[in-house]
Short mmCIF file of C-alpha atoms and ligand atoms in Angstrom, two decimals:
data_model
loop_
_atom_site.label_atom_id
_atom_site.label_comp_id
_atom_site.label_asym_id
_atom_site.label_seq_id
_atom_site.Cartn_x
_atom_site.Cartn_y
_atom_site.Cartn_z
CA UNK A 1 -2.05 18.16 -56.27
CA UNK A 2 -2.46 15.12 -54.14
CA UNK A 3 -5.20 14.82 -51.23
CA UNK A 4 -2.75 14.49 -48.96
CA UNK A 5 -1.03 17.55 -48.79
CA UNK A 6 -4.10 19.77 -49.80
CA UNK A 7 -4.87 23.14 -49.09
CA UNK A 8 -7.46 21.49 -46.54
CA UNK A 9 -5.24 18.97 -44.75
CA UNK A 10 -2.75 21.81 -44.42
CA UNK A 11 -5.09 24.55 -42.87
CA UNK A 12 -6.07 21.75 -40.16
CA UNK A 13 -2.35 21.58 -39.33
CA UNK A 14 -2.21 25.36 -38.73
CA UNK A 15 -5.23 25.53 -37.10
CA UNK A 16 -4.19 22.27 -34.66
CA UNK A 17 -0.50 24.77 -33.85
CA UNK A 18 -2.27 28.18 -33.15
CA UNK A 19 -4.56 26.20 -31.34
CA UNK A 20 -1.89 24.30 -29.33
CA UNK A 21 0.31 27.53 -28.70
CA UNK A 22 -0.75 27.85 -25.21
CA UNK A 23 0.79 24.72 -24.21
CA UNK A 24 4.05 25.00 -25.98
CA UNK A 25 6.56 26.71 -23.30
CA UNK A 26 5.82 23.57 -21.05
CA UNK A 27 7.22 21.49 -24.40
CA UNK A 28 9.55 23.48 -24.91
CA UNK A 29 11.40 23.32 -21.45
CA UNK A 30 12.46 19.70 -22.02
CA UNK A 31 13.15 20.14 -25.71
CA UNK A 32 15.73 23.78 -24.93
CA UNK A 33 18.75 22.04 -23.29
CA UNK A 34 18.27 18.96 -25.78
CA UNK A 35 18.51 20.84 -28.95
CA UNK A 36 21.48 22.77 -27.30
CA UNK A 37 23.12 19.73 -26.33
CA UNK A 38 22.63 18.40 -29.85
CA UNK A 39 23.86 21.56 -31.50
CA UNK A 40 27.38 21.39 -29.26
CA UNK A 41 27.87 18.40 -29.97
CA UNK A 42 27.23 18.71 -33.72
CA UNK A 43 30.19 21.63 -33.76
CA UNK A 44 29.26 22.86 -37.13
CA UNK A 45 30.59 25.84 -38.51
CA UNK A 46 29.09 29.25 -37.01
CA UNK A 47 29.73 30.57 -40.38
CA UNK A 48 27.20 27.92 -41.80
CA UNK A 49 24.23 29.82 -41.96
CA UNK A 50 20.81 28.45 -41.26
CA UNK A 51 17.25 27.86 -42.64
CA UNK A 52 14.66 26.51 -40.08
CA UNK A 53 11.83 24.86 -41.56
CA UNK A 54 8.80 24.54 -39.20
CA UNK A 55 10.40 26.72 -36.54
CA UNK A 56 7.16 26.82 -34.33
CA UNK A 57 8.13 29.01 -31.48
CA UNK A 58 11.97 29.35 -33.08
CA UNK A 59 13.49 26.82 -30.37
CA UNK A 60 16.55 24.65 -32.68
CA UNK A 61 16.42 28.35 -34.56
CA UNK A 62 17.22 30.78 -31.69
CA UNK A 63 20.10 27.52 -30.31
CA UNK A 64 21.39 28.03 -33.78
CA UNK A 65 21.83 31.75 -33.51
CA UNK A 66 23.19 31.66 -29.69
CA UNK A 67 25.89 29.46 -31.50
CA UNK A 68 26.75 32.60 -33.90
CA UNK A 69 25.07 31.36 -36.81
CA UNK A 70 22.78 33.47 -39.17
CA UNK A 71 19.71 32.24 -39.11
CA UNK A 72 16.02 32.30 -40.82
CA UNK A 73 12.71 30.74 -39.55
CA UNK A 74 10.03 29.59 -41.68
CA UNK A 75 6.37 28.40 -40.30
CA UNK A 76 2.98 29.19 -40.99
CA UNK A 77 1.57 28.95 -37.56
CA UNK A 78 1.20 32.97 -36.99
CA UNK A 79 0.58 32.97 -33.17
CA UNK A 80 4.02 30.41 -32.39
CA UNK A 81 6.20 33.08 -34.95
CA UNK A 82 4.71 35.89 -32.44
CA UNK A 83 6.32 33.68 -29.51
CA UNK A 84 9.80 32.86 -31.81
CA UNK A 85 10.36 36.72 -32.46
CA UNK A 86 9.67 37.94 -29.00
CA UNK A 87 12.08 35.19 -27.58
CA UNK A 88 14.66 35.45 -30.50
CA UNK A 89 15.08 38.84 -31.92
CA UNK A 90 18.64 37.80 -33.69
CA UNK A 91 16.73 35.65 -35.47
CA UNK A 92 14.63 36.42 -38.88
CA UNK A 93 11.25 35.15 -39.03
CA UNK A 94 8.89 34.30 -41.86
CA UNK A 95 4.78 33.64 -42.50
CA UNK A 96 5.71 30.70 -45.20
CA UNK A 97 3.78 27.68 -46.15
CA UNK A 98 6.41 24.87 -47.02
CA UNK A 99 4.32 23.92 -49.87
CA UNK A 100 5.79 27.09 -51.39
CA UNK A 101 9.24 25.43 -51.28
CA UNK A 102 10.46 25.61 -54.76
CA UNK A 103 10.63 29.26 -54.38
CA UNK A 104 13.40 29.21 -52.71
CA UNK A 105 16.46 28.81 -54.78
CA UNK A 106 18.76 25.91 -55.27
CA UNK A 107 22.34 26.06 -52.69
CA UNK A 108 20.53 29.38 -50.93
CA UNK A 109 21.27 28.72 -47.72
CA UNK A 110 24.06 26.11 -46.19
CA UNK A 111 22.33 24.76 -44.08
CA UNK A 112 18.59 23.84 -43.94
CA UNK A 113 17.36 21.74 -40.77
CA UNK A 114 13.80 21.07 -39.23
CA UNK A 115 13.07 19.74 -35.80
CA UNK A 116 10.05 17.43 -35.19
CA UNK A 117 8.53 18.74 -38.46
CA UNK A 118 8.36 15.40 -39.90
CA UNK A 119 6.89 12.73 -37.58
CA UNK A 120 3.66 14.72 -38.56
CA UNK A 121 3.00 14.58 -42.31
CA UNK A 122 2.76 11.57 -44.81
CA UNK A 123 5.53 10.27 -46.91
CA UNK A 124 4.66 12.23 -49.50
CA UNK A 125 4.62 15.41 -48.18
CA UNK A 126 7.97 14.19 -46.29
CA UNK A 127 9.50 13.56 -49.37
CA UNK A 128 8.74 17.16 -50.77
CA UNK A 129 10.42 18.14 -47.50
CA UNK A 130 13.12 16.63 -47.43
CA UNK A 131 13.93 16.78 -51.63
CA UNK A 132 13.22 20.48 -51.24
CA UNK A 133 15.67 20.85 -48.33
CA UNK A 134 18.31 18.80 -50.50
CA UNK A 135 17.91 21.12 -53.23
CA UNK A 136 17.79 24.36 -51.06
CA UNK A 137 21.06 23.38 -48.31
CA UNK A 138 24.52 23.84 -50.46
CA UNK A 139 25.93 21.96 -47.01
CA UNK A 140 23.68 19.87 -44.71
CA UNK A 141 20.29 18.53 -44.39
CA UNK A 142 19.70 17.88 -40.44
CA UNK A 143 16.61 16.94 -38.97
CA UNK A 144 15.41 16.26 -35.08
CA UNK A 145 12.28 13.98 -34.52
CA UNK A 146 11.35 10.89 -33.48
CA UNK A 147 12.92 7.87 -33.68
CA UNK A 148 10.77 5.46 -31.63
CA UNK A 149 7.40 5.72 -29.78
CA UNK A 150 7.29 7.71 -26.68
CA UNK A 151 5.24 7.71 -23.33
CA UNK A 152 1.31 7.53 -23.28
CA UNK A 153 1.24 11.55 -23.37
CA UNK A 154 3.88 12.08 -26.05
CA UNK A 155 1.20 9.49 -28.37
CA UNK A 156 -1.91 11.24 -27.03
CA UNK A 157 -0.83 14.11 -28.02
CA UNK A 158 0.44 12.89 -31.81
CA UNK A 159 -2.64 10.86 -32.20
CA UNK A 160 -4.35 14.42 -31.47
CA UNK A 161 -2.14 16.25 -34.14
CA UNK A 162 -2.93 13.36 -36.48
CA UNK A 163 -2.25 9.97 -38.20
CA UNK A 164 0.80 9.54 -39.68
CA UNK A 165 3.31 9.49 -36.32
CA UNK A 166 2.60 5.70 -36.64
CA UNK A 167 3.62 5.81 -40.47
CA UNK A 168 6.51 7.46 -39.79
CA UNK A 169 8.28 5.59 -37.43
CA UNK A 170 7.63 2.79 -39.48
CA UNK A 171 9.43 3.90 -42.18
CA UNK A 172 12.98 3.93 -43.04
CA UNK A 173 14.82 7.17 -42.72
CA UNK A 174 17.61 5.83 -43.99
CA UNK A 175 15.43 5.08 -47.22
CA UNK A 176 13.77 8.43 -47.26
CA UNK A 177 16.34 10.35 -47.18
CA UNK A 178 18.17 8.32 -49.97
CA UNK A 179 14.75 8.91 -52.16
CA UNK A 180 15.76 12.44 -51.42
CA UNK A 181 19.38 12.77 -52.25
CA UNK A 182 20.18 12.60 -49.04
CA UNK A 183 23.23 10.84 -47.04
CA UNK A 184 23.38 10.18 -43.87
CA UNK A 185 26.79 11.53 -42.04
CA UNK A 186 25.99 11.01 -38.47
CA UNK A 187 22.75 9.65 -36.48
CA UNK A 188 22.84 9.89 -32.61
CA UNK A 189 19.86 9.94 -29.96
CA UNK A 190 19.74 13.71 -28.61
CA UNK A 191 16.55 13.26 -26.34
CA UNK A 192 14.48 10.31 -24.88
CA UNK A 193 12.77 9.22 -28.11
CA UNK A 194 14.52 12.04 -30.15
CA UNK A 195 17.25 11.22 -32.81
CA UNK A 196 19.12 13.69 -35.01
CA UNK A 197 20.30 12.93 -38.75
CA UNK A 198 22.85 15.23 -40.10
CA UNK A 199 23.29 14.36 -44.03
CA UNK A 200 25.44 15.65 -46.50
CA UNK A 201 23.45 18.01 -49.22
CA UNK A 202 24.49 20.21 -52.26
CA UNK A 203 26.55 19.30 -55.29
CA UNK A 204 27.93 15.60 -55.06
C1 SAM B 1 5.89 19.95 -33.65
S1 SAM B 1 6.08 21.60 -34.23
C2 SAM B 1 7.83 21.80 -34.16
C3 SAM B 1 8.25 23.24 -33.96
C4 SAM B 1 9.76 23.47 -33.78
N1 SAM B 1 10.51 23.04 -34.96
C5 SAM B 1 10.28 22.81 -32.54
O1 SAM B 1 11.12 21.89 -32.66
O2 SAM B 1 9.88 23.20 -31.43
C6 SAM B 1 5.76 21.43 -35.98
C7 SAM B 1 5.70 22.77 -36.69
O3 SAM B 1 5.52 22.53 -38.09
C8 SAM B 1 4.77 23.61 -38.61
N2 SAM B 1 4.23 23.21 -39.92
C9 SAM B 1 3.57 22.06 -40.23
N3 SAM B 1 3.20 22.08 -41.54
C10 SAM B 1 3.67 23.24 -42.07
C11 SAM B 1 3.58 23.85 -43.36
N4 SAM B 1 2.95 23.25 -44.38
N5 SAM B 1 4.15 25.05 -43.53
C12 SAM B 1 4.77 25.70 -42.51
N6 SAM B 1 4.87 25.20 -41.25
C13 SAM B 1 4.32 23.97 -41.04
C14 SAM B 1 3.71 23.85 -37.54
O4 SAM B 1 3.10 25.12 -37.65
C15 SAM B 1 4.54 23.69 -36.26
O5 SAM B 1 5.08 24.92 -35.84
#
């Protein structure tokens, strides 16, 4: 396996969420009413169920399941799944490492989305991401994060988590997703410096 997305880089990454637990409700308080806003927009089916990848504190997972969707959260930040099951019981959580994608069978679930999971890995842990999710979602691929830079505190705090924010808003989503089977369907801002992508996945 590749430096990048070593054992090593990825225990840093749980370490930095556990660490930054504390501090999530305040992030989360701008983030709720976005996500829902998002989701109503979006209109998709409640009958679509859902696979949250990176779920943190189960935000975009528990909007989901207010919508009447079935949904399951995956992270491997232990202390934010404590927070995501106490705030969303309808909502099933896991311990999972999204290394341990391929696990998960092909067309499992119909839909498979991630919210600001992205913006913090390199491109080629992004494209296991996102070829996984293609592989996994017999319907749609969507994903939240950024699409441009945001305020002095919003890059403090990504220059803390890491380096590749930079990387990744320098890079095409449009071509990343492609690389990953992915079309995009619809693309519209949902927050300040937040965009959401819903693609088409499964079977073409
Ligand atoms: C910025 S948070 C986003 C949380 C949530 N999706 C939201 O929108 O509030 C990124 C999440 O990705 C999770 N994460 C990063 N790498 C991961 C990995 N390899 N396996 C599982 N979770 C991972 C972190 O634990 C963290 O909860």
């Amino acid at each position: 396996m590749k430096k990048s997305i070593s054992k090593d880089v990825r225990q840093k990454t749980r370490r930095f969420f556990n660490l930054v637990s504390a501090i999530y409700p305040f992030i989360e308080r701008s983030l709720d009413p976005a996500y829902r806003n998002a989701l109503a927009m979006l209109d998709l089916d409640p009958q679509l169920d859902v696979l949250d990848l990176a779920t943190g504190t189960g935000l975009l997972a528990g909007s989901f399941a207010q919508r009447g969707h079935q949904v399951q959260g995956l992270d491997f930040a232990d202390k934010l799944l404590q927070q995501a099951q106490k705030k969303h019981p309808a909502v099933s959580f896991r311990s999972f490492d999204l290394i341990n994608l391929p696990e998960i069978p092909d067309n499992s679930h119909a839909i498979v989305c991630m919210g600001y999971l992205l913006h913090g890995l390199d491109a080629e842990f992004r494209h296991h991401i996102l070829s996984q999710a293609a592989r996994i979602a017999s319907n749609h691929v969507l994903v939240f994060d950024y699409w441009r830079p945001g305020n002095l505190f919003v890059r403090f705090i990504e220059w803390v988590e890491g380096p590749h924010y930079p990387g990744f808003l320098a890079a095409s989503r449009r071509d990343e997703f492609g690389r990953a089977g992915l079309d995009i369907l619809r693309a519209f801002e949902f927050s300040q410096n937040g965009k959401v992508w819903l693609c088409g996945a499964g079977p073409s």
